[in-house]
Every structure is written in structure tokens, then in C-alpha cells.
XYZ file of C-alpha atoms in Angstrom:
619
model
C -54.629 -141.295 -5.536
C -57.919 -143.131 -6.155
C -60.481 -141.183 -8.114
C -63.083 -139.460 -5.998
C -61.153 -139.767 -2.710
C -61.393 -136.639 -0.542
C -58.458 -135.279 1.512
C -59.246 -133.289 4.675
C -57.707 -129.811 5.006
C -54.828 -129.815 7.482
C -53.905 -126.138 7.750
C -55.783 -124.242 10.444
C -55.484 -120.839 12.023
C -54.204 -120.995 15.597
C -56.476 -119.695 18.342
C -55.460 -116.195 19.507
C -54.288 -117.336 22.936
C -51.863 -119.911 21.455
C -50.671 -117.475 18.778
C -50.019 -114.871 21.482
C -47.991 -117.315 23.570
C -45.848 -118.245 20.556
C -45.281 -114.564 19.739
C -44.478 -113.892 23.376
C -41.536 -116.286 23.120
C -39.815 -113.887 20.732
C -40.116 -110.939 23.112
C -40.407 -112.273 26.690
C -37.741 -114.910 27.143
C -37.188 -114.307 30.875
C -38.164 -111.700 33.530
C -35.375 -109.388 32.342
C -37.051 -109.192 28.910
C -40.185 -107.744 30.518
C -38.060 -105.357 32.583
C -36.459 -104.003 29.412
C -39.783 -103.493 27.629
C -41.508 -101.836 30.595
C -38.602 -99.505 31.400
C -38.312 -98.394 27.782
C -42.063 -97.727 27.595
C -41.780 -95.564 30.724
C -38.945 -93.566 29.150
C -40.951 -93.058 25.964
C -43.929 -91.890 28.039
C -41.869 -88.867 29.111
C -41.337 -89.991 32.704
C -38.755 -88.235 34.867
C -38.995 -90.738 37.753
C -39.093 -94.481 37.117
C -39.327 -97.170 39.815
C -38.736 -100.887 39.277
C -39.975 -103.422 41.824
C -38.909 -107.076 41.695
C -39.986 -110.109 43.716
C -38.512 -113.593 43.482
C -36.137 -112.477 40.698
C -39.105 -111.399 38.594
C -40.844 -114.768 38.655
C -43.437 -113.498 41.128
C -43.501 -109.796 40.255
C -42.055 -107.249 37.833
C -43.592 -103.817 38.353
C -42.676 -100.475 36.797
C -44.161 -97.229 38.098
C -43.548 -93.968 36.231
C -44.759 -90.373 36.332
C -45.043 -90.124 32.549
C -47.935 -88.907 30.400
C -50.333 -91.687 31.349
C -53.030 -93.198 29.117
C -56.694 -92.619 28.410
C -59.264 -95.390 28.962
C -59.138 -96.389 25.310
C -55.352 -96.320 25.038
C -55.015 -98.361 28.257
C -57.142 -101.082 26.691
C -55.592 -100.854 23.211
C -51.990 -101.129 24.413
C -52.488 -104.850 25.085
C -53.565 -105.622 21.519
C -50.976 -107.158 19.191
C -49.257 -104.691 16.875
C -50.706 -101.743 18.789
C -48.336 -98.756 18.911
C -48.394 -94.986 19.189
C -45.134 -94.534 17.300
C -45.707 -95.759 13.747
C -48.265 -94.256 11.373
C -46.710 -94.997 7.965
C -44.174 -97.520 6.675
C -41.623 -94.703 6.410
C -41.838 -94.160 10.180
C -40.362 -97.612 10.697
C -37.006 -96.400 9.370
C -36.851 -93.134 11.355
C -37.547 -94.334 14.891
C -35.754 -92.565 17.729
C -37.912 -93.833 20.603
C -37.098 -96.938 22.624
C -40.024 -99.363 22.848
C -41.890 -99.455 19.579
C -42.626 -103.195 19.350
C -46.407 -103.310 19.185
C -46.581 -106.808 20.649
C -44.556 -106.134 23.832
C -47.440 -105.616 26.255
C -49.566 -108.151 24.372
C -46.769 -110.694 24.827
C -46.462 -109.953 28.539
C -50.229 -110.357 28.953
C -50.059 -113.722 27.145
C -47.669 -115.312 29.652
C -48.453 -113.533 32.931
C -51.181 -111.957 35.039
C -51.079 -108.199 34.440
C -52.496 -105.260 36.365
C -52.335 -101.779 34.884
C -53.161 -98.424 36.465
C -52.803 -95.269 34.413
C -53.947 -91.648 34.582
C -53.300 -88.651 32.386
C -52.134 -85.524 34.230
C -55.182 -83.485 33.223
C -57.735 -86.082 34.356
C -59.122 -86.716 37.841
C -59.568 -90.489 37.560
C -57.426 -93.142 35.990
C -58.076 -96.599 34.573
C -57.539 -100.002 36.169
C -57.236 -103.084 33.937
C -56.705 -106.698 34.998
C -55.639 -109.220 32.330
C -55.130 -112.957 32.744
C -53.757 -115.091 29.885
C -54.594 -112.369 27.310
C -58.177 -112.127 28.588
C -59.387 -108.836 30.104
C -60.927 -109.766 33.449
C -61.744 -106.277 34.657
C -61.595 -102.661 33.525
C -62.835 -99.817 35.715
C -62.064 -96.253 36.834
C -59.674 -95.890 39.765
C -57.822 -93.400 41.926
C -54.130 -93.403 41.026
C -51.204 -91.022 40.681
C -50.521 -89.411 37.289
C -48.493 -91.712 35.068
C -48.603 -95.480 34.692
C -48.068 -98.541 36.868
C -47.783 -101.953 35.204
C -47.395 -105.072 37.350
C -46.554 -108.411 35.734
C -47.246 -111.280 38.130
C -46.451 -115.013 38.006
C -44.509 -115.106 34.756
C -45.153 -118.218 32.625
C -47.839 -119.430 35.059
C -49.727 -120.811 32.059
C -46.626 -122.220 30.295
C -44.994 -124.462 32.941
C -42.412 -125.818 30.504
C -41.131 -122.286 29.872
C -41.023 -121.522 33.588
C -38.929 -124.642 34.209
C -36.248 -123.303 31.863
C -35.669 -120.202 33.980
C -32.341 -120.170 35.818
C -31.710 -119.704 39.538
C -32.946 -116.530 41.194
C -29.413 -115.147 41.358
C -28.841 -115.780 37.648
C -32.176 -114.235 36.631
C -31.520 -111.273 38.931
C -28.194 -110.647 37.214
C -30.000 -110.327 33.885
C -32.520 -107.927 35.429
C -29.757 -105.751 36.881
C -28.009 -105.725 33.491
C -31.139 -104.457 31.722
C -31.784 -101.869 34.427
C -28.206 -100.547 34.214
C -28.348 -100.252 30.428
C -31.495 -98.125 30.482
C -30.286 -96.061 33.457
C -26.973 -95.281 31.721
C -28.767 -94.236 28.554
C -30.855 -91.638 30.410
C -28.823 -90.053 33.228
C -31.204 -87.054 33.305
C -33.977 -89.352 34.627
C -34.310 -90.722 38.159
C -34.310 -94.515 38.498
C -34.641 -96.913 41.425
C -34.598 -100.701 41.723
C -36.187 -102.492 44.668
C -35.775 -106.270 45.045
C -37.726 -108.239 47.664
C -38.277 -105.093 49.724
C -34.661 -103.873 49.590
C -33.496 -100.952 47.472
C -30.579 -102.035 45.274
C -30.234 -98.781 43.317
C -31.363 -95.212 43.849
C -30.040 -93.074 41.017
C -30.747 -89.354 41.149
C -30.833 -87.225 38.015
C -27.400 -85.955 37.009
C -24.637 -85.999 34.443
C -23.493 -89.094 32.590
C -20.269 -89.164 34.619
C -22.232 -89.094 37.881
C -24.454 -91.920 36.616
C -21.437 -94.058 35.639
C -19.800 -93.537 39.037
C -23.043 -94.237 40.934
C -23.567 -97.493 39.054
C -20.057 -98.841 38.519
C -18.355 -97.524 41.664
C -16.816 -94.424 43.212
C -13.293 -95.591 42.334
C -14.008 -94.576 38.732
C -14.546 -90.927 39.696
C -10.995 -89.889 38.795
C -10.466 -92.603 36.197
C -12.767 -91.457 33.369
C -11.613 -89.765 30.166
C -14.076 -87.698 28.130
C -14.727 -88.712 24.521
C -16.430 -86.161 22.263
C -16.174 -85.927 18.465
C -18.722 -84.549 15.986
C -19.173 -84.584 12.215
C -22.075 -83.974 9.863
C -22.517 -87.747 9.526
C -22.383 -88.819 13.179
C -21.422 -87.858 16.736
C -19.548 -89.905 19.357
C -19.603 -88.936 23.036
C -19.189 -90.531 26.440
C -16.321 -91.796 28.564
C -13.566 -94.394 28.525
C -11.655 -95.610 31.557
C -7.952 -94.965 31.964
C -5.763 -97.974 31.102
C -5.256 -98.960 34.735
C -9.007 -99.656 35.101
C -8.998 -102.378 32.403
C -10.228 -105.782 33.583
C -10.339 -109.333 32.299
C -14.121 -109.117 31.957
C -16.411 -107.453 29.443
C -18.918 -106.301 32.045
C -18.118 -102.582 31.854
C -18.472 -102.046 28.098
C -21.516 -100.131 26.858
C -22.374 -98.913 23.364
C -25.522 -96.908 22.708
C -26.751 -95.985 19.245
C -29.380 -93.230 19.333
C -29.676 -93.989 23.066
C -30.393 -97.686 22.477
C -27.982 -100.216 24.027
C -26.366 -102.450 21.409
C -23.837 -105.269 21.244
C -21.239 -104.951 18.502
C -18.059 -106.983 18.344
C -17.010 -104.829 15.414
C -17.206 -101.548 17.321
C -15.725 -103.161 20.430
C -12.703 -104.060 18.308
C -12.418 -100.399 17.302
C -12.133 -99.374 20.964
C -9.754 -102.236 21.775
C -7.462 -101.203 18.929
C -7.327 -97.655 20.345
C -6.060 -99.142 23.644
C -3.792 -101.710 21.952
C -0.477 -100.328 23.212
C -1.693 -99.413 26.686
C -3.286 -102.551 28.142
C -2.622 -106.324 27.919
C -4.395 -107.983 25.010
C -6.527 -110.127 27.332
C -7.891 -107.129 29.258
C -10.898 -104.965 28.421
C -11.187 -101.229 29.041
C -14.238 -99.565 30.516
C -16.270 -97.514 28.059
C -19.708 -95.919 27.921
C -20.018 -94.510 24.425
C -22.974 -92.939 22.633
C -23.213 -92.848 18.843
C -25.791 -90.493 17.392
C -26.623 -90.675 13.680
C -29.560 -90.552 11.304
C -31.810 -93.605 11.948
C -31.995 -94.086 8.173
C -28.368 -95.340 8.339
C -29.257 -98.019 10.917
C -31.323 -101.208 10.778
C -32.322 -102.153 14.312
C -34.559 -105.066 13.324
C -31.881 -107.660 12.556
C -32.389 -109.343 15.963
C -35.520 -109.864 18.103
C -34.002 -108.033 21.090
C -32.797 -105.162 18.879
C -29.410 -105.339 20.645
C -27.636 -106.338 17.427
C -28.024 -103.801 14.650
C -26.717 -103.181 11.144
C -25.089 -99.998 9.825
C -25.063 -99.023 6.165
C -21.345 -98.144 6.353
C -19.557 -99.959 9.184
C -16.056 -98.987 8.026
C -16.714 -95.270 8.546
C -18.158 -95.997 11.990
C -15.180 -98.169 12.961
C -12.620 -95.576 11.910
C -14.488 -92.747 13.612
C -14.913 -94.551 16.940
C -11.273 -95.663 16.955
C -10.034 -92.148 16.176
C -12.325 -90.551 18.775
C -11.049 -92.822 21.566
C -7.403 -92.427 20.525
C -7.780 -88.665 20.401
C -9.360 -88.615 23.864
C -6.573 -90.705 25.400
C -3.865 -88.580 23.768
C -5.545 -85.295 24.695
C -5.704 -86.225 28.354
C -2.133 -87.557 28.439
C -3.146 -91.040 29.450
C -0.291 -92.703 27.572
C 2.243 -94.241 29.996
C 5.190 -92.043 30.957
C 7.365 -95.056 31.834
C 7.802 -98.516 30.413
C 5.313 -100.933 31.998
C 8.071 -103.505 32.377
C 10.493 -101.138 34.119
C 11.434 -102.363 37.573
C 9.359 -100.549 40.252
C 12.531 -99.964 42.210
C 13.984 -98.025 39.284
C 10.830 -95.947 38.902
C 11.153 -94.788 42.508
C 14.795 -93.692 42.268
C 15.581 -90.084 43.138
C 16.928 -89.579 39.622
C 13.395 -89.996 38.275
C 11.327 -88.551 41.092
C 13.416 -85.594 42.366
C 14.085 -82.322 40.493
C 17.529 -81.903 38.867
C 18.809 -78.854 40.815
C 21.693 -76.555 39.844
C 23.817 -78.055 42.606
C 23.255 -81.547 41.205
C 24.169 -80.327 37.719
C 27.544 -79.055 39.002
C 28.222 -82.306 40.842
C 27.370 -84.356 37.747
C 29.600 -82.239 35.494
C 32.646 -82.987 37.688
C 32.385 -86.752 37.401
C 34.719 -88.723 35.141
C 31.920 -90.462 33.296
C 30.355 -87.078 32.418
C 33.702 -85.875 31.030
C 34.153 -89.088 29.088
C 30.962 -88.481 27.131
C 31.149 -84.683 26.787
C 34.796 -83.837 26.098
C 36.084 -84.206 22.554
C 37.778 -87.515 21.723
C 37.151 -88.867 25.222
C 34.245 -91.257 24.644
C 36.626 -94.234 24.488
C 38.368 -93.322 27.722
C 37.102 -95.129 30.810
C 38.499 -94.449 34.253
C 39.759 -97.664 35.834
C 41.119 -96.004 38.936
C 39.441 -96.097 42.300
C 38.537 -98.978 44.523
C 34.843 -98.731 43.653
C 35.227 -99.585 39.976
C 32.749 -102.340 39.124
C 34.480 -103.089 35.831
C 37.257 -104.988 37.598
C 34.755 -107.746 38.342
C 33.267 -107.927 34.853
C 33.532 -111.707 34.868
C 30.912 -111.798 37.601
C 28.355 -110.793 34.988
C 28.605 -114.292 33.594
C 28.139 -116.037 36.917
C 24.883 -117.583 38.140
C 22.095 -114.970 38.084
C 19.447 -116.934 39.945
C 19.515 -118.898 43.164
C 16.534 -120.325 45.001
C 14.854 -117.659 47.093
C 15.278 -119.535 50.351
C 19.074 -119.489 49.901
C 19.312 -115.713 49.907
C 20.537 -114.202 53.179
C 22.536 -111.302 54.645
C 26.267 -111.182 53.893
C 27.123 -112.453 57.386
C 25.876 -115.893 56.413
C 27.491 -115.879 52.977
C 29.720 -118.861 53.776
C 26.752 -120.985 54.873
C 24.856 -120.093 51.704
C 27.886 -120.897 49.561
C 28.123 -124.359 51.130
C 24.407 -125.005 50.586
C 24.636 -123.824 47.006
C 27.629 -126.097 46.284
C 25.823 -128.995 47.920
C 22.728 -128.348 45.787
C 24.844 -128.126 42.655
C 26.274 -131.622 43.281
C 22.773 -133.080 43.669
C 21.672 -133.474 40.079
C 17.976 -133.798 40.986
C 17.590 -130.339 42.492
C 15.100 -128.400 40.308
C 16.144 -125.070 38.840
C 13.932 -122.070 38.132
C 14.325 -120.478 34.700
C 13.440 -116.790 34.266
C 11.066 -117.103 37.226
C 8.528 -118.758 34.894
C 9.647 -122.351 34.369
C 10.998 -125.194 36.496
C 13.740 -127.398 35.053
C 13.873 -130.906 36.535
C 15.978 -133.919 35.628
C 14.313 -137.266 34.874
C 15.829 -140.639 33.928
C 15.404 -140.174 30.193
C 16.389 -136.510 30.110
C 14.647 -133.543 31.684
C 11.293 -131.763 31.793
C 10.464 -128.073 31.622
C 7.416 -127.164 33.720
C 5.311 -124.018 33.334
C 5.020 -123.060 37.012
C 1.732 -121.152 36.633
C -0.031 -123.708 34.429
C 1.123 -126.527 36.717
C -0.080 -124.750 39.844
C -3.447 -124.075 38.171
C -3.872 -127.809 37.550
C -2.930 -128.646 41.153
C -5.356 -126.107 42.612
C -8.138 -127.053 40.180
C -8.123 -130.689 41.282
C -7.798 -129.678 44.925
C -10.869 -127.440 44.661
C -12.806 -130.128 42.778
C -12.217 -132.498 45.672
C -13.251 -129.802 48.145
C -16.678 -129.448 46.502
C -17.325 -133.173 46.200
C -15.500 -134.694 49.174
C -13.677 -132.765 51.892
C -14.078 -128.957 52.279
C -10.929 -126.850 52.495
C -9.898 -125.579 55.917
C -10.759 -121.945 56.647
C -8.249 -119.541 58.149
C -10.281 -117.283 60.431
C -9.404 -113.585 60.381
C -8.570 -111.852 63.654
C -10.152 -108.682 62.271
C -13.016 -109.488 59.853
C -13.141 -107.199 56.835
C -16.195 -105.566 55.284
C -16.449 -106.096 51.542
C -18.686 -103.647 49.651
C -19.557 -104.694 46.109
C -21.490 -103.343 43.176
C -25.102 -104.587 43.248
C -24.608 -106.896 40.255
C -21.453 -108.386 41.817
C -23.230 -108.846 45.152
C -25.832 -110.961 43.345
C -23.047 -113.132 41.874
C -21.392 -113.675 45.274
C -24.751 -114.463 46.916
C -25.340 -117.200 44.375
C -21.943 -118.775 45.104
C -21.980 -118.595 48.920
C -22.523 -122.358 49.635
C -19.739 -123.381 47.257
C -17.419 -120.643 48.527
C -17.906 -122.039 52.043
C -16.694 -125.465 50.869
C -13.685 -123.816 49.231
C -12.587 -122.189 52.485
C -14.246 -118.747 52.352
C -16.316 -117.632 55.334
C -18.570 -114.842 54.023
C -21.690 -113.457 55.604
C -24.199 -111.016 54.051
C -24.151 -107.705 55.896
C -26.723 -105.303 54.499
C -27.048 -103.961 50.979
C -24.322 -105.226 48.612
C -22.031 -105.782 51.609
C -20.420 -108.927 53.059
C -18.305 -109.585 56.128
C -15.191 -111.659 55.355
C -14.547 -113.732 58.474
C -12.147 -116.211 56.924
C -10.404 -117.325 53.741
C -8.746 -120.547 52.528
C -5.691 -121.400 54.580
C -3.335 -120.873 51.631
C -4.456 -117.263 51.064
C -1.973 -114.774 52.493
C -3.286 -112.890 55.527
C -4.264 -109.334 54.678
C -5.024 -110.277 51.064
C -8.629 -111.346 51.670
C -10.390 -108.570 49.789
C -8.077 -108.698 46.780
C -8.538 -112.482 46.655
C -12.331 -112.242 46.501
C -12.344 -109.346 44.039
C -9.898 -111.198 41.782
C -12.009 -114.353 42.011
C -15.106 -112.347 41.092
C -13.439 -110.791 38.045
C -12.168 -114.178 36.859
C -15.623 -115.719 37.377
C -17.259 -113.027 35.234
C -14.535 -113.450 32.600
C -15.169 -117.183 32.301
C -18.952 -116.587 32.322
C -18.535 -114.346 29.295
C -15.974 -116.397 27.394
C -16.610 -120.068 28.163
C -20.268 -120.412 29.252
C -19.372 -122.962 31.953
C -21.794 -124.152 34.589
C -21.509 -122.261 37.865
C -19.470 -124.818 39.823
C -16.995 -125.485 37.022
C -16.632 -121.747 36.500
C -16.017 -121.175 40.198
C -13.380 -123.908 40.486
C -11.520 -122.713 37.379
C -11.726 -119.120 38.585
C -10.309 -120.041 41.988
C -7.447 -121.982 40.388
C -6.618 -119.194 37.925
C -6.860 -116.459 40.563
C -4.721 -118.199 43.201
C -2.089 -119.795 40.956
C 1.553 -118.745 41.302
C 2.103 -115.747 39.026
C 4.758 -115.546 36.354
C 7.805 -113.776 37.768
C 7.587 -115.142 41.309
C 10.909 -116.554 42.603
C 10.568 -120.056 44.052
C 12.740 -121.877 46.545
C 13.926 -125.446 46.047
C 11.281 -126.861 48.370
C 8.521 -124.895 46.646
C 9.581 -126.145 43.221
C 9.801 -129.736 44.430
C 6.319 -129.502 45.953
C 4.898 -128.317 42.640
C 6.588 -131.227 40.827
C 5.337 -133.806 43.356
C 1.780 -132.459 43.458
C 1.542 -132.038 39.691
C 2.358 -135.679 38.989
C -0.062 -136.782 41.694
C -2.892 -135.141 39.708
C -5.361 -137.174 37.671
C -4.563 -135.095 34.576
C -1.067 -133.670 35.095
C -0.200 -132.812 31.507
C -2.591 -129.887 30.882
C -3.981 -126.924 32.816
C -7.766 -126.571 33.287
C -7.769 -124.271 30.269
C -5.957 -126.820 28.070
C -2.383 -125.425 28.147
C 0.537 -127.846 28.485
C 1.896 -127.908 32.030
C 5.247 -129.417 31.015
C 7.323 -130.471 28.034
C 9.784 -133.369 28.209
C 13.177 -133.483 26.494
C 14.929 -136.803 25.965
C 18.663 -137.199 26.438
C 19.237 -138.742 23.001
C 17.491 -135.712 21.445
C 19.997 -133.478 23.200
C 22.869 -135.636 22.015
C 21.676 -135.271 18.420
C 21.353 -131.516 18.847
C 24.968 -131.319 20.060
C 26.121 -133.779 17.418
C 27.403 -136.172 20.075
C 27.153 -139.141 17.719
C 29.852 -137.793 15.397
């Protein structure tokens, strides 16, 4: 550098308004972020009634009204300053926090990216305070008449940061996030009254009550008899709450809630502890319902490892894992939730009189007089089997090695047995007739050998491409219902369906909103079995939420994959010859016939010369 040359300073302090907007990005990422902060502040203010009002999915308005302690004139002004808080006096307080909203910059961040109006009055004062803030600047502060407690209205989020506003999702997507945050806070505090009003309609009205009542009111009345109490205590920690019985498990993670010291958290580690407790009761791809509260000394928890405080760190995770797993296992065992019969046992067997009717004295006498009873109870008689009698099935033991499966369409009453036999012999001589294997696979001959088709994966691929065409080219025909059904959904699920309505119409569903969280089902795709409309939509909804959680697909791709997965032929369904041939023909007419939408092989080919080598035909 030449001697005497001066270099200008390049590091400057940012103006407060820009610094506030940058800080706001850590706290207020979307309307739901503001909802979380405002609800938690209301809880910490000692409110017993909390109202949330939303307009335009929070983009136009997020307002929380509570009947809590209220604020003085000075506190009302100070709460919008960065790092202002009533909950931390010393550095030690930071590690012993049991309240919810302690981030000093929460209200300051909201004021930096929105227009804010605050009204607050302490219960022992006659007048309250009104403050209007625009882009972190106080425009007005004056006394006002208002009810005891606090009302904070956040208007026009990101009005001064257009680029941030453009990154917000659709109203339905943003509303889902708002409902999620509302539910988490409402579950954590069942002794408080909560309500949620969106665009003038009340979505939730939750009265004070027990945790079980709150779970049922939020997640649905069908859980009322399906909840198992979890309650274990030690000197180190306590676990309490509820888990759902195994038959309530779903393919989605939407009904899993962990709270540590009443704060909602996300923990894959603790979720695994619960899953392992259910490991022998539900399929591995399903998720049980749980609402579990862990209470322990805040000194054992670090809640500042993530800006949203939803991911936290424990000083001894192994103890926590073992305790949660044991608590859930103990609860399930105590309430006899373990299955009494094998899940794979044929339903027809489960309904037999031998299992469902009492074993009376008369039946005991009748059983004792049978030859098979004597064979197994009298000394030296176990090897003796009675071959007499015209009803002995052992005479036809060779039949056990005959064909065990025939196409479904060939089955008929005994009076047409001769016709069936002729058709079966005719099919057997035609080498190209496909054969179903274990009601899961289709075996079909090709010139070079044969192929083995996974019937479910193949049908998924067929439906996936059919639904893709329906959205881009020709909509699927709708089968109108003679008696339209009313479908009542949970509020969060109703938001999901509302978002998908135009695409569902193209895919053959005729749904119409009908009041709060309710839809009228006037028609379904033509290939949906009549009378199965509600189950079809509920299954589609569950699959959609599952893919949303696992794959992060865009909405249309998610919907098409969900439809294909939900409507595909299940494993274990018998297929007739024509049905199998249709699957083969349609599969190989697909643009990508070799894999399912999820990437599984739809078929495997076996060459004839490979078979010859396996059987050592060359020798």
C-alpha cells in the first residue's frame, strides 16, 4: 500500500429500523410465528380466557385478546423495546425459566414488520393505554376505555418488506400453520378457555376442562373411548398425559405432541421412545396418538438451541428415553391394550362360536365323548386316529396338494361346478393366462420367460399417471351419489380439503363446503365403490398429510400420489383373470411402467435360460 494513502472505514452500525427487521426474521417468519408469541404472552399474563382473531390467514390481521393482568402505561410502551422482558432479572434466571414467552424481542420484532395496535388495562385501574406503532415507530399513545387485560392487533404483516411477504404460502397453507400453533398452546393449558375466529367464523371454542376433554374437543369425539392414561413420577422427572389405543394409529405424524414444562417441543429421540413402546402393536409405518407432558427441573434443559425453542437439549437424554418408553409401556399393559388375538388371524375364525360363546357344562360333556378328545386324553391313544365314518376328511388328504387359488370370477355355487371345471381346464391350456400368487403378485408369461408383477405397486403407477392426465388434460368422470353424504372434519383437516377443492374436482370428487368444517359429498370418481365415499376422502386426507410430513412435495404432486396410494389395489385382494390382464395391459401402456410413484419396482423379469440354469437343464 502506498505510503500516506488513507482507507475509508467500511464497518457501520445499522439503523435501528433495519436492525429490527433483520432480528424480526429470526422470530416472525410467518403469521403463525406471531400467533405463537402472542398466545404465549397471554398465558404468561395470567389470562383465563384467550381469543384469537385471524383475517386473510394472518396476512391482514392477527389479534389476541386476553383477560390477563394487563399493563401500566410505562410497561405498555416498554414491551415494544428490544430485549425488554419482565421475566429475567439476573443471568441465573435464564436457566430456570418456566414461563412461555420470554424472548424480549418478540413484540419488538412484530412491530418491525407490521402495523400494531395495543390496548391494555390493569384490573385495578379505570383507564387503559392505547398505543399505535408503525414500522417500529410509535405513532400514538393515549389513555383509552378498554376491558381489563390486553388486546394486541398485528395488521398487514410484512407490509414494509414486500420480498418477505411474497414468500408466504397460500392462505390455506398459512392457516394450517396457525391452527397448529393454536392447538399446541390450547393442549398445553386445558384449564384455560381458548377460541379461534377466522374471517368472521369461529373455528374453535374450547371451554376450560380436563386434558382428556381438551384432546377430544380438538382431535375428535371418536377418541373419547380410545385414550389410555400415562402417569409416572420420580424425583428426577414426571411424565403424564395420554396415548391412543393401537387401533387409532395413523400413517401421519399429526397427532403427536410432546410438552416439556408445558412448552411444545419436537424430538425425534423421544418420539422413537414412544414408537418402541408400541412396536409390537402397530405396523412400523403407522404412528400412535400421544399427548405427553414431561416435567423436570429447567436446569436440566436447554431451550435455546433453536430460534423457535421447539427443539431443546436435555443433559441426560438416555434417562429421559428409558423413562418415557417405560411409562408408555406400563400404561398400555395396565389397561390391557395388548391384542387378545393375532392380528393376522382370519376374521371368520375370530367370530366362531368357539371363541365368542361360553364353554358350558353341556358342551364339555359333548366334547368329552368325541373320538378326537379320547385320542388326546386317554393313555397311549395319541397315535390312534379314527378313520371310520363318512365325514372323515383324511380320506381326501391328497386334495391338500391340489390348486389352492383360482381366479375369483371362476368361483361359483356347486351347481355350476362342471362349467367352472371346464373353464379352469381351458384356462390351464392357455399358457398366457396370468396367475395370482399369494394374492399379492401376478405371474405372466412373456416370450423370453416370465414376469412377476407387484399388483399394488403396479396399480399405483397406473392410477398415478391417470390422475396426472386428469389434472393437466381431461378431468375424471364423477359418479354422482343418489344420497349425498355430509363429511365433518377436524378444523385443520377442513383447511387442507378447502385448499385442494379445485384439484379434487378435476380428479372426480364433487365436494361442496357446508358450514363449519363440514362438506357435502355429492360425487366421487367413477372407480370408487358406492358407499365408500367418506372412507375414500378420509384415507386420501391421511395419505396427503403423511406425504406432506415425509416427502415435502408440492401440493399437486402430493395429491396425485396420495390418490394413487389410497385407491390402489390392496395386498391380499383376490383378482380375476380379466382384472389381472387389465393391470398388465395398463401398466405397460404407462410412460414409466417399471417403478411405482414412490420408486418401488412394479415387476421383475425372469429369463427362461436363467430358469434352465437353476434346474441344471444344460447337464
